PDB file of C-alpha atoms in Angstrom:
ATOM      1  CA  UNK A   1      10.763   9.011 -23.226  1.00 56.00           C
ATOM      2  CA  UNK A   2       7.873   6.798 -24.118  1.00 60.00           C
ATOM      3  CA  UNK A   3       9.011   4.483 -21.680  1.00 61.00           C
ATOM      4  CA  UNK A   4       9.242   7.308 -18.916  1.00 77.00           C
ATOM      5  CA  UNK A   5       5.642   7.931 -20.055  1.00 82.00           C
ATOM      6  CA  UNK A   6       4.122   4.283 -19.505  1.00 86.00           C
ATOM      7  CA  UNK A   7       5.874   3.775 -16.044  1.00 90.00           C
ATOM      8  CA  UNK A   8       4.108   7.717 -14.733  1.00 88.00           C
ATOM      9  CA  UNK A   9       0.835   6.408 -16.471  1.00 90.00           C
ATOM     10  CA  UNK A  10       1.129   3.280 -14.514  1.00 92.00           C
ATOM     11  CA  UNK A  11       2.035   5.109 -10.847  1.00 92.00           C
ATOM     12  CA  UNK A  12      -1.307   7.407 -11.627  1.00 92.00           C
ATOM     13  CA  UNK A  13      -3.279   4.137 -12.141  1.00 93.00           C
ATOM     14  CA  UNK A  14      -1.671   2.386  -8.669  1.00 94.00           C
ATOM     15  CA  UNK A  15      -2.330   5.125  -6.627  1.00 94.00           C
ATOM     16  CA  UNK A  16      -5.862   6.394  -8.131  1.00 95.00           C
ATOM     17  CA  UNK A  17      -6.658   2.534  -6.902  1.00 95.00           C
ATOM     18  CA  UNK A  18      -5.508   3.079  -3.595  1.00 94.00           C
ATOM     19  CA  UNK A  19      -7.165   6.047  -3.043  1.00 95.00           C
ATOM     20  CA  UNK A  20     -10.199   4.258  -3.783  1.00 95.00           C
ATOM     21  CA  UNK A  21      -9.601   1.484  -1.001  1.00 95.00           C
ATOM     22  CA  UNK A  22      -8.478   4.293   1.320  1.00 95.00           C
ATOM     23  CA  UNK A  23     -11.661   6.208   0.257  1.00 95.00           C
ATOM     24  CA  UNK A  24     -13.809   3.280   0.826  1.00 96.00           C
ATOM     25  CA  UNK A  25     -11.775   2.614   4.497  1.00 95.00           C
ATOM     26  CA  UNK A  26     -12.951   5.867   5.414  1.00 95.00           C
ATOM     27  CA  UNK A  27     -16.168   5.781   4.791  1.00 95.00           C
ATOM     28  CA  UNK A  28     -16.523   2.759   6.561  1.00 95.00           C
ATOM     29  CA  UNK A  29     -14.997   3.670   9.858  1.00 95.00           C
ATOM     30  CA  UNK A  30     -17.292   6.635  10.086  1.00 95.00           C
ATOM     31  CA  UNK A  31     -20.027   4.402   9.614  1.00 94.00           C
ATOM     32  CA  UNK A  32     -18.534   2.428  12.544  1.00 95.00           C
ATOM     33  CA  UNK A  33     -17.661   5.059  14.478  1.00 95.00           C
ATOM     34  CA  UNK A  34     -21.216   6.478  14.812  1.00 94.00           C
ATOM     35  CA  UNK A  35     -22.181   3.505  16.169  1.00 94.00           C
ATOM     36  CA  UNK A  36     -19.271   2.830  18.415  1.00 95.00           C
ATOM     37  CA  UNK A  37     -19.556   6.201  20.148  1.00 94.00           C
ATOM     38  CA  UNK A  38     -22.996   6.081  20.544  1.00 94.00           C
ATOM     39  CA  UNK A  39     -22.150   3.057  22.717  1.00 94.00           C
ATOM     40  CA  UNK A  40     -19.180   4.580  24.326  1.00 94.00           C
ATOM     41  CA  UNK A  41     -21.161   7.624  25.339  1.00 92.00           C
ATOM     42  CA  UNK A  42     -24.269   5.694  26.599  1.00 93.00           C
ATOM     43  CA  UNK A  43     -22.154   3.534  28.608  1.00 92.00           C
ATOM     44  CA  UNK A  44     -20.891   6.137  30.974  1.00 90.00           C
ATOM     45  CA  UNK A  45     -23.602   7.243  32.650  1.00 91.00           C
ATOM     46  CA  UNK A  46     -24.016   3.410  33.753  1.00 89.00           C
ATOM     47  CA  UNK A  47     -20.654   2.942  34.882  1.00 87.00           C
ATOM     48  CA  UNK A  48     -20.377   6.390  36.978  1.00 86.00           C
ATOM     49  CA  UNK A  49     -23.647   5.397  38.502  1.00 86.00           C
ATOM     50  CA  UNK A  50     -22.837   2.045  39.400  1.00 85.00           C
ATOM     51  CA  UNK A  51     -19.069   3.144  40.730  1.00 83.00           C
ATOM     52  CA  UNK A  52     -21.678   5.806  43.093  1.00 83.00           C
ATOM     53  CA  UNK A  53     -23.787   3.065  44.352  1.00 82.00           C
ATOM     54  CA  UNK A  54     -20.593   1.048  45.179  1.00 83.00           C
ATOM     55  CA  UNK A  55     -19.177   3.956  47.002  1.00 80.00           C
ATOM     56  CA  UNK A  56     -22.076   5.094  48.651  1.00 80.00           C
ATOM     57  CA  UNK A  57     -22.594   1.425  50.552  1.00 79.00           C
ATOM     58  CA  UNK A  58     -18.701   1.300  51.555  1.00 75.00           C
ATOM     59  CA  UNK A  59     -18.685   4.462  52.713  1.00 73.00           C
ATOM     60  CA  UNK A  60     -21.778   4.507  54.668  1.00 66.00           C
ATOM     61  CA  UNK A  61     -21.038   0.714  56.161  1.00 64.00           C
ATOM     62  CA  UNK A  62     -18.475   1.085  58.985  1.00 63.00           C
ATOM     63  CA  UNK A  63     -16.199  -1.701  59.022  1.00 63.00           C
ATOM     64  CA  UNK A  64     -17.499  -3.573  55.981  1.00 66.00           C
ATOM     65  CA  UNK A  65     -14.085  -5.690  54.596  1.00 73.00           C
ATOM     66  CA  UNK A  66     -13.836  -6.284  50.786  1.00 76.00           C
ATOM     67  CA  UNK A  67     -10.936  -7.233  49.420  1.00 81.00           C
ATOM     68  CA  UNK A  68     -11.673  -4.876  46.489  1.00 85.00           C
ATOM     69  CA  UNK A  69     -11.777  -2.291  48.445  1.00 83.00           C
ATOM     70  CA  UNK A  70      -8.742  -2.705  50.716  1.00 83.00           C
ATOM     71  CA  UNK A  71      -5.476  -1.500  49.298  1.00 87.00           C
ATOM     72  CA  UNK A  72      -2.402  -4.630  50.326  1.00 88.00           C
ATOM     73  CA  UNK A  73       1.528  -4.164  49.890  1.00 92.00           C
ATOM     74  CA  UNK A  74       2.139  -4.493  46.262  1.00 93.00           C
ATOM     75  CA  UNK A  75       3.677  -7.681  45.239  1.00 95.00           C
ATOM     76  CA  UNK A  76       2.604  -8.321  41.803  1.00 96.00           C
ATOM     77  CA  UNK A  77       0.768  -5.941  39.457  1.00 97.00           C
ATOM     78  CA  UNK A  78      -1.771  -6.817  36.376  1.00 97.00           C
ATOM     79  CA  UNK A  79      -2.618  -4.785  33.746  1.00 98.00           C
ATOM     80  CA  UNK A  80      -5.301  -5.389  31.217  1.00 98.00           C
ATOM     81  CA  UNK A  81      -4.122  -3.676  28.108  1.00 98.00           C
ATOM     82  CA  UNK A  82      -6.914  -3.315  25.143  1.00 98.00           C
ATOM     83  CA  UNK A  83      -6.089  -3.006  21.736  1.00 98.00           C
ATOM     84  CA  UNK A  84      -7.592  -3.597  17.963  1.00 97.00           C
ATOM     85  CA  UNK A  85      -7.030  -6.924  16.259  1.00 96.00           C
ATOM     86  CA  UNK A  86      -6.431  -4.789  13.234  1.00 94.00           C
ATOM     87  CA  UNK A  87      -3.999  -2.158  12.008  1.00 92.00           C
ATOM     88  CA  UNK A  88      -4.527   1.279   9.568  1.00 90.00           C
ATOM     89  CA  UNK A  89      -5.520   2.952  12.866  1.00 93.00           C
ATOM     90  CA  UNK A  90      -2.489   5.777  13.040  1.00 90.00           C
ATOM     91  CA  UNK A  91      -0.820   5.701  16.331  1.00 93.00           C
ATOM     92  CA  UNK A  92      -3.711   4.224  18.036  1.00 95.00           C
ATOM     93  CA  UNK A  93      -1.916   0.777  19.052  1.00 97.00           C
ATOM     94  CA  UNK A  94       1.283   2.282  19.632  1.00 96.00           C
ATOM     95  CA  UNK A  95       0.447   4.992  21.754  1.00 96.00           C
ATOM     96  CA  UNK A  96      -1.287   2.645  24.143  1.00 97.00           C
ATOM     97  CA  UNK A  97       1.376  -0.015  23.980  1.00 97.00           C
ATOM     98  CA  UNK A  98       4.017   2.351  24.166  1.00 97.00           C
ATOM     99  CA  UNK A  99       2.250   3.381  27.711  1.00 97.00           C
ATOM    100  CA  UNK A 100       1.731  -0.234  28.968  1.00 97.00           C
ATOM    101  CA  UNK A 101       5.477  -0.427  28.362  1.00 96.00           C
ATOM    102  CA  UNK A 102       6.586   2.646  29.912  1.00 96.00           C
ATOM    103  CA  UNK A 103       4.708   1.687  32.409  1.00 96.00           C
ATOM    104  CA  UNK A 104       6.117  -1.742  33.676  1.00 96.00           C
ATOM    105  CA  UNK A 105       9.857  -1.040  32.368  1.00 95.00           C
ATOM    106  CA  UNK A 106       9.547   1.830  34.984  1.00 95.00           C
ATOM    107  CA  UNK A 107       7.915  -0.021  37.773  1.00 95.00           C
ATOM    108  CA  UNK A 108       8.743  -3.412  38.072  1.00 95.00           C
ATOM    109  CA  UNK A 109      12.014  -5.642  38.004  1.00 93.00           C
ATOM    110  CA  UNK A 110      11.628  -8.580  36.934  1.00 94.00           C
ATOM    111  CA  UNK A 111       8.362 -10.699  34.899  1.00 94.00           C
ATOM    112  CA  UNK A 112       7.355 -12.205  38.218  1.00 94.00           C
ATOM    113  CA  UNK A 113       6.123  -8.701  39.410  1.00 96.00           C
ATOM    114  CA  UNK A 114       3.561  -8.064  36.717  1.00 97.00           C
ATOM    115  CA  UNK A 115       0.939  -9.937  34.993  1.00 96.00           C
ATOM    116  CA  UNK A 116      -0.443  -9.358  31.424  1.00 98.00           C
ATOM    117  CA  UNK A 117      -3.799  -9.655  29.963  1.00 98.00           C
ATOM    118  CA  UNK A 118      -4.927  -8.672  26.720  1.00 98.00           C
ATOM    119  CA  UNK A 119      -7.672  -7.867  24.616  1.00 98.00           C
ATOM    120  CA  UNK A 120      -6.538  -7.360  20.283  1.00 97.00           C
ATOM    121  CA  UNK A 121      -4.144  -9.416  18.320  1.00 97.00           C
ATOM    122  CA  UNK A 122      -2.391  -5.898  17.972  1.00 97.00           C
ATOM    123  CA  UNK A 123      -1.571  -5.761  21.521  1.00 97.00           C
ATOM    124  CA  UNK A 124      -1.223  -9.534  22.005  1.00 97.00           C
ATOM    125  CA  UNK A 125       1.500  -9.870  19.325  1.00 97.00           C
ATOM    126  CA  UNK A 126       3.193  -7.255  20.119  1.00 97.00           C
ATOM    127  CA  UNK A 127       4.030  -8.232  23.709  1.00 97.00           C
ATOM    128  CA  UNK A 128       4.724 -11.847  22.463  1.00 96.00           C
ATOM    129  CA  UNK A 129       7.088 -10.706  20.478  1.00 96.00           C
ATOM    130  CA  UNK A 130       8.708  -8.941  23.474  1.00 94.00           C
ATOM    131  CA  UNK A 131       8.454 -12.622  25.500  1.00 94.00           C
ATOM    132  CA  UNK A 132       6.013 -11.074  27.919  1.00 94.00           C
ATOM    133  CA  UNK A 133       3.975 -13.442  29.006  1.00 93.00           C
ATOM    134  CA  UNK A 134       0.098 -13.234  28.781  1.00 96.00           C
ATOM    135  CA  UNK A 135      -2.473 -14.995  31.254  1.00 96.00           C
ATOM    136  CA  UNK A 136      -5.442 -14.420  28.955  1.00 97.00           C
ATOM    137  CA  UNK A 137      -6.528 -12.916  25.893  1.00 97.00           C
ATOM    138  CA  UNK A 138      -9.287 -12.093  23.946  1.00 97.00           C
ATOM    139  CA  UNK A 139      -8.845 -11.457  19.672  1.00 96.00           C
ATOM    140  CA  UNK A 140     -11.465 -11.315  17.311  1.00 96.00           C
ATOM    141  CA  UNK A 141     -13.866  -8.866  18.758  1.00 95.00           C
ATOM    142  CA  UNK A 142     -16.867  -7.768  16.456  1.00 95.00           C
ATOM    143  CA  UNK A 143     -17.141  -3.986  15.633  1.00 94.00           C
ATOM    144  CA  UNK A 144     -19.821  -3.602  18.116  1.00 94.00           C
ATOM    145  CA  UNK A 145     -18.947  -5.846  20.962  1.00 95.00           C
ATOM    146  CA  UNK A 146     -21.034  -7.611  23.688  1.00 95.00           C
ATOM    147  CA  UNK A 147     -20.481  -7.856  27.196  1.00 95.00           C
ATOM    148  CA  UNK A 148     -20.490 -11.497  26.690  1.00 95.00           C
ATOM    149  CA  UNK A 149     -17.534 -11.055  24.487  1.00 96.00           C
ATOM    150  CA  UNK A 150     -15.378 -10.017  26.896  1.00 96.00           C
ATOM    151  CA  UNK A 151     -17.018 -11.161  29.936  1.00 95.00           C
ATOM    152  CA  UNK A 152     -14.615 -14.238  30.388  1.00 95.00           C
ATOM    153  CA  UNK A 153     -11.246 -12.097  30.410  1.00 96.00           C
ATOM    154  CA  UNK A 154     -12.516  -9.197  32.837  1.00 95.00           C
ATOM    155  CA  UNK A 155     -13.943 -12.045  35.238  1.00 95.00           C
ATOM    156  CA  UNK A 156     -10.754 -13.335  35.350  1.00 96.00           C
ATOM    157  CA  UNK A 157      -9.035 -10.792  35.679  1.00 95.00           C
ATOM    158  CA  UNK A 158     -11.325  -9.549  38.482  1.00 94.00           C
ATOM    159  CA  UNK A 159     -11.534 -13.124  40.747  1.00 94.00           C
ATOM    160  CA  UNK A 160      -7.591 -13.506  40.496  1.00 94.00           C
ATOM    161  CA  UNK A 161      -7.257  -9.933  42.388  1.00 94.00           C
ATOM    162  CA  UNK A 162      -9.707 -11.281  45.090  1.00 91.00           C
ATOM    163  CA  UNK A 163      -7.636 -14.379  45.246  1.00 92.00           C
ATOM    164  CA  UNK A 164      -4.677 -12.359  45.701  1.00 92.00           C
ATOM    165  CA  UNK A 165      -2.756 -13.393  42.851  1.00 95.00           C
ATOM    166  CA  UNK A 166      -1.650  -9.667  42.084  1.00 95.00           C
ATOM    167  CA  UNK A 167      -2.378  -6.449  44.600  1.00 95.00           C
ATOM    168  CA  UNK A 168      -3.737  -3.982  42.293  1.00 96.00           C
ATOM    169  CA  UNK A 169      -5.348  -4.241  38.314  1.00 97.00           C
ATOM    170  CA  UNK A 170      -4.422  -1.190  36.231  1.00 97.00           C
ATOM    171  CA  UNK A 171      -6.568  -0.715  32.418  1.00 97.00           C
ATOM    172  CA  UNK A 172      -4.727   0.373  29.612  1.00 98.00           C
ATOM    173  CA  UNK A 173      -6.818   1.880  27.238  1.00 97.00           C
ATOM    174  CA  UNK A 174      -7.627   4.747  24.564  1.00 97.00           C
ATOM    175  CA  UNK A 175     -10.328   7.128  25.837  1.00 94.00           C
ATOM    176  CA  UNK A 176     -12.434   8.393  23.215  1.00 94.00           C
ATOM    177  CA  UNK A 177     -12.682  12.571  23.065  1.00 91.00           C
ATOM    178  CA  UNK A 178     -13.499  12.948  19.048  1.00 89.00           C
ATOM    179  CA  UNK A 179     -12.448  11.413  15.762  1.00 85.00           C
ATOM    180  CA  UNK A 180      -9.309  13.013  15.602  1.00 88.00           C
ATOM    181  CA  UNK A 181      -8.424  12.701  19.657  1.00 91.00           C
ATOM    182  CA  UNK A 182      -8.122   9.299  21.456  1.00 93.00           C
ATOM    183  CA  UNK A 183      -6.317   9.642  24.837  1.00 95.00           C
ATOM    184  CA  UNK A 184      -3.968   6.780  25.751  1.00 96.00           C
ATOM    185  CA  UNK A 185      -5.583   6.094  29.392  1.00 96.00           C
ATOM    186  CA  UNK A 186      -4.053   4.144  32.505  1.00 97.00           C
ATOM    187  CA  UNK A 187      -6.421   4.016  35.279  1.00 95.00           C
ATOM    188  CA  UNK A 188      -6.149   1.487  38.805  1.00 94.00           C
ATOM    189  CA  UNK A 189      -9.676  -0.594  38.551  1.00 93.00           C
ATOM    190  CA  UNK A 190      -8.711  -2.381  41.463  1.00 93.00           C
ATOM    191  CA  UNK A 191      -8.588  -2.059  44.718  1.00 92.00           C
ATOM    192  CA  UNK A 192     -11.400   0.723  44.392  1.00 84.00           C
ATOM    193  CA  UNK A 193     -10.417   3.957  44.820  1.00 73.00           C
ATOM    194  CA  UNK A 194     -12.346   5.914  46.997  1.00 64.00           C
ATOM    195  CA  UNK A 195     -14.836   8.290  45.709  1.00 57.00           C
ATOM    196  CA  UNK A 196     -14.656  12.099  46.880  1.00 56.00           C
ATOM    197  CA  UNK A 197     -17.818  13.387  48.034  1.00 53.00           C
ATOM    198  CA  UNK A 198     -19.481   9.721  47.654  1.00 56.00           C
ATOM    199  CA  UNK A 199     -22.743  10.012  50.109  1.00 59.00           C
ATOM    200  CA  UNK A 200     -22.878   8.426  53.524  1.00 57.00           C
ATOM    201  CA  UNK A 201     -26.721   8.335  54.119  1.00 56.00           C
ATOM    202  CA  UNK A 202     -27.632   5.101  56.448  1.00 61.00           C
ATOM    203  CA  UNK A 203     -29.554   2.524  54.409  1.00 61.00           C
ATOM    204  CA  UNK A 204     -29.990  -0.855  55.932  1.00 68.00           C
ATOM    205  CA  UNK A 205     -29.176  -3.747  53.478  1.00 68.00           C
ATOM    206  CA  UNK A 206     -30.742  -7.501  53.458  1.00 70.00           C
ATOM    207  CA  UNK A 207     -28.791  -9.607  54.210  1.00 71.00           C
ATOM    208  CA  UNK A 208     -25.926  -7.140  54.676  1.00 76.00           C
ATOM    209  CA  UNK A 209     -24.504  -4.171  53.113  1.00 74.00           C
ATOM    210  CA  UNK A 210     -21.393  -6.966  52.763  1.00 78.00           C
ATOM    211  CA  UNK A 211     -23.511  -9.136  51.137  1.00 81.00           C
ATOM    212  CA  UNK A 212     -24.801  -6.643  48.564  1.00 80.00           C
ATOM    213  CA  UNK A 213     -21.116  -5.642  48.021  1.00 83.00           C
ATOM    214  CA  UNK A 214     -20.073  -9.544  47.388  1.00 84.00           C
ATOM    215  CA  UNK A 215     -22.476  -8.912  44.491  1.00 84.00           C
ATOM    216  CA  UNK A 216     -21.945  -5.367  43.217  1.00 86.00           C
ATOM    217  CA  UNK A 217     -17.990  -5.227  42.982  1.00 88.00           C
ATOM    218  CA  UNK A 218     -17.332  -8.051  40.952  1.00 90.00           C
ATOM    219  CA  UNK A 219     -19.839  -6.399  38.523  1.00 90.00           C
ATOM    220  CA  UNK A 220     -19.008  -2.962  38.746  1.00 90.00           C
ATOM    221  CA  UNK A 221     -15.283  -4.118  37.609  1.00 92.00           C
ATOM    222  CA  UNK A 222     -16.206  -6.094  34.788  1.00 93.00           C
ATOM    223  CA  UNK A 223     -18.828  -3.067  33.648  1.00 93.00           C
ATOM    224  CA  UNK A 224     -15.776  -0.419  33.712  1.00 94.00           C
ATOM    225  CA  UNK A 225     -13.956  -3.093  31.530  1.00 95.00           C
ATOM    226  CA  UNK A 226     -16.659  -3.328  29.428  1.00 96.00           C
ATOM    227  CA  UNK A 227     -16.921   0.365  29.361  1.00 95.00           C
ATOM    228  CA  UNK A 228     -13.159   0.660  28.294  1.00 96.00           C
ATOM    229  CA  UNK A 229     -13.596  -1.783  25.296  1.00 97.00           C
ATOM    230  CA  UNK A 230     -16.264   0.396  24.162  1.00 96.00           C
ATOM    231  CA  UNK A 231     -14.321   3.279  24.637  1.00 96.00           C
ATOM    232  CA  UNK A 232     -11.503   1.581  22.917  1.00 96.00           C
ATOM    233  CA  UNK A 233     -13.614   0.606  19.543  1.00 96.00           C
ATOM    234  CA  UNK A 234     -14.874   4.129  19.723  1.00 96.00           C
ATOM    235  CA  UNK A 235     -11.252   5.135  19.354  1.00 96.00           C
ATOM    236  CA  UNK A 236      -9.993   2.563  16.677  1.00 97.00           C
ATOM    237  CA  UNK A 237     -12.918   4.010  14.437  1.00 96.00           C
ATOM    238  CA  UNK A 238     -11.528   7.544  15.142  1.00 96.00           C
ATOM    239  CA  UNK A 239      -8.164   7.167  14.290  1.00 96.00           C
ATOM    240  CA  UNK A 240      -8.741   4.943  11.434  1.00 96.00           C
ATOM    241  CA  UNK A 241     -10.979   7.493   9.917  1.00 96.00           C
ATOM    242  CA  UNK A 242      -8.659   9.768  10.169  1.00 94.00           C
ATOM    243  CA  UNK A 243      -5.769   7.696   8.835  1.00 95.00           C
ATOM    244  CA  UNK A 244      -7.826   6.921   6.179  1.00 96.00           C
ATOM    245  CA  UNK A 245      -8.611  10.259   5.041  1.00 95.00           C
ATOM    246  CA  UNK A 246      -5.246  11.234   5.525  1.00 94.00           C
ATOM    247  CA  UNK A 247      -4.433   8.752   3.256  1.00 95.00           C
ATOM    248  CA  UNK A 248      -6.903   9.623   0.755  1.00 95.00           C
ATOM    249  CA  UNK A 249      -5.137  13.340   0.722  1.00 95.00           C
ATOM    250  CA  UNK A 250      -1.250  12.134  -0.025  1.00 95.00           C
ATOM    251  CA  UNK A 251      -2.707  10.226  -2.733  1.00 95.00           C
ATOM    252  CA  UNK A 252      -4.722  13.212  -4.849  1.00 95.00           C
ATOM    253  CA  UNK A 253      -1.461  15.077  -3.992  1.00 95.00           C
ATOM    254  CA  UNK A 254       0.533  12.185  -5.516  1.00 94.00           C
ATOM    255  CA  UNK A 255      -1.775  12.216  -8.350  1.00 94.00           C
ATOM    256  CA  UNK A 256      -1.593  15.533  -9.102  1.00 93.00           C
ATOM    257  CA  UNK A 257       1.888  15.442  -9.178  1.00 93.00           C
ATOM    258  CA  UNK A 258       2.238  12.549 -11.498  1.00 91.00           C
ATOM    259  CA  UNK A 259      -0.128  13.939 -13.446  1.00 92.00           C
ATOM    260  CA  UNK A 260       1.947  17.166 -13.698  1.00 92.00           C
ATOM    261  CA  UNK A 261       5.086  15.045 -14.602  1.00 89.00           C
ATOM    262  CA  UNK A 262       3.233  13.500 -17.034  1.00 88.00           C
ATOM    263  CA  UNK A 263       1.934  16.183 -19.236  1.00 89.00           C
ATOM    264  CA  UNK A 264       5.504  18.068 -19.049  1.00 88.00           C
ATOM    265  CA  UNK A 265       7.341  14.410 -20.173  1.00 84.00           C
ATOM    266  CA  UNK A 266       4.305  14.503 -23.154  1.00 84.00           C
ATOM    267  CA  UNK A 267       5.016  18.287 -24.016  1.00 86.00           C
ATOM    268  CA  UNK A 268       8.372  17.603 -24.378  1.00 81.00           C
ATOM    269  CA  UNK A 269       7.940  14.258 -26.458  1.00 77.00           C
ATOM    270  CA  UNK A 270       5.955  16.648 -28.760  1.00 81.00           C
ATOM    271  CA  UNK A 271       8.118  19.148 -28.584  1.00 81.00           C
ATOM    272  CA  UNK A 272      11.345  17.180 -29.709  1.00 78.00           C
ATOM    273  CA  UNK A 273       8.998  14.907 -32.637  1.00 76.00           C
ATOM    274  CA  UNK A 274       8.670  18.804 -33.436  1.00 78.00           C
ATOM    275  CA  UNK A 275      12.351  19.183 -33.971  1.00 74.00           C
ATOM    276  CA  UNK A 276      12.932  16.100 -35.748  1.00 70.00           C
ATOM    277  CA  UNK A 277      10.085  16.843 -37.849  1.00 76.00           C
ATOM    278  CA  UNK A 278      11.780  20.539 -38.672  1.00 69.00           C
ATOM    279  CA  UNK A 279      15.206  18.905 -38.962  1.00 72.00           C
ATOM    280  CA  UNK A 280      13.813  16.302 -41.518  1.00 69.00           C
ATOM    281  CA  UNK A 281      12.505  19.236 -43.757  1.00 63.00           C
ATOM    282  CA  UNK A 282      15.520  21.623 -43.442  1.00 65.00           C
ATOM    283  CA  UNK A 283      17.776  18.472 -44.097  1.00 65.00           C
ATOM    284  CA  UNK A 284      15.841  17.419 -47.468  1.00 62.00           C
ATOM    285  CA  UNK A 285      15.772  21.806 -48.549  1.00 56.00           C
TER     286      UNK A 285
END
């Protein structure tokens, strides 16, 4: 019995200790994700304007050419998945990897019609593992990432579609609603889709409304990648939060049910040194 005793004692001391760390975990991703959604929620308004100016000039330029803008046959497809480098985050890797999956199991035959880059160990691991080859990634990102951290990976990934190494560039991404909702998000960056209701007022452009959109696209892809990262830390924060403090619940519930087992295996350790005790006396009556 006394031995039952230690090895409960023992399972309440594990577990208080990892609801500490889980505790602690959760405290910190809130303190993250503050941050990380102010950023998220600032950089929208950028990226929706910039996606309007970009519009506005291709619609209201007859005959400007771009290859950004001009949807091809599709040959070969990229997709920039974006992940965490770490895990404790619920579903929030799988879900998005599950849809990057999904996606090119569905829609493409063989490796030669897709191409694969990353950003997060998570996501680049897991498709190693899976022998899908990857034409750039991007690990270590700090909790509140720079443009400059990620500016190598979306440039590539933007010049290679003018180049015509692949026909369209999807993002794969968790879109940030609240801490307890992240939306696993697939959305075509390039060739630009074109914006309903974009305005068509005449402006005259030096040198050339072409020349101003040799400048403008290349950016305005690289912001909305930019703007997914952000989106996607936003989200990591979220659902590790709430992992965390799920977490933190199972354990009190754990403890509390040790605990209970406890103090029943110690009533009836007292109860039975009771009835030896009694049994001694009556025995030496």
């Amino acid at each position: 019995m006394a031995k039952g005793m230690r090895e409960i004692k023992r399972q309440i001391k594990s577990t208080q200790n990892t609801k500490q760390i889980t505790r602690a975990m959760e405290m910190v991703a809130a303190a993250n994700l503050r941050r990380a959604q102010q950023a998220a929620e600032a950089a929208r308004p950028y990226s929706d304007k910039l996606k309007e100016v970009v519009a506005s000039i291709a619609a209201g330029s007859k005959g400007v050419k771009h290859p950004m803008l001009q949807t091809r046959e599709v040959k070969k497809t990229a997709y920039l998945v974006i992940t965490s480098d770490r895990g404790l985050a619920g579903g929030y890797n799988a879900n998005v990897l599950r849809k990057a999956m999904t996606e090119i199991r569905e829609k493409h035959q063989s490796p030669s019609e897709y191409a694969v880059f990353v950003i997060g160990r998570k996501g680049s691991n897991f498709f190693k593992k899976r022998n899908v080859e990857i034409v750039q990634e991007v690990t270590g990102l700090p909790d509140s990432p720079k443009f400059s951290d990620i500016k190598s990976i979306a440039a590539s990934a933007v010049s290679n579609f003018e180049k015509g190494a692949y026909d369209q560039l999807f993002l794969v991404y968790n879109k940030f609603q609240n801490a307890i909702s992240q939306i696993p998000t697939m959305v075509r960056l390039l060739p630009m889709e074109e914006v309903k209701g974009a305005s068509t007022a005449s402006y005259e452009y030096e040198p050339s409304a072409e020349g101003v959109l040799e400048v403008l696209l290349p950016k305005y892809a690289e912001t909305i990648i930019y703007s997914a990262v952000l989106e996607g830390k936003a989200s990591e924060f979220g659902a590790r939060m709430t992992a965390m403090n799920s977490a933190t619940k199972n354990a009190t519930k754990m403890i509390s049910s040790y605990t209970l087992a406890y103090n029943r295996a110690r009533q009836a350790a007292i109860t039975q040194e009771i009835a030896e005790i009694v049994s001694g006396a009556n025995a030496n009556a």
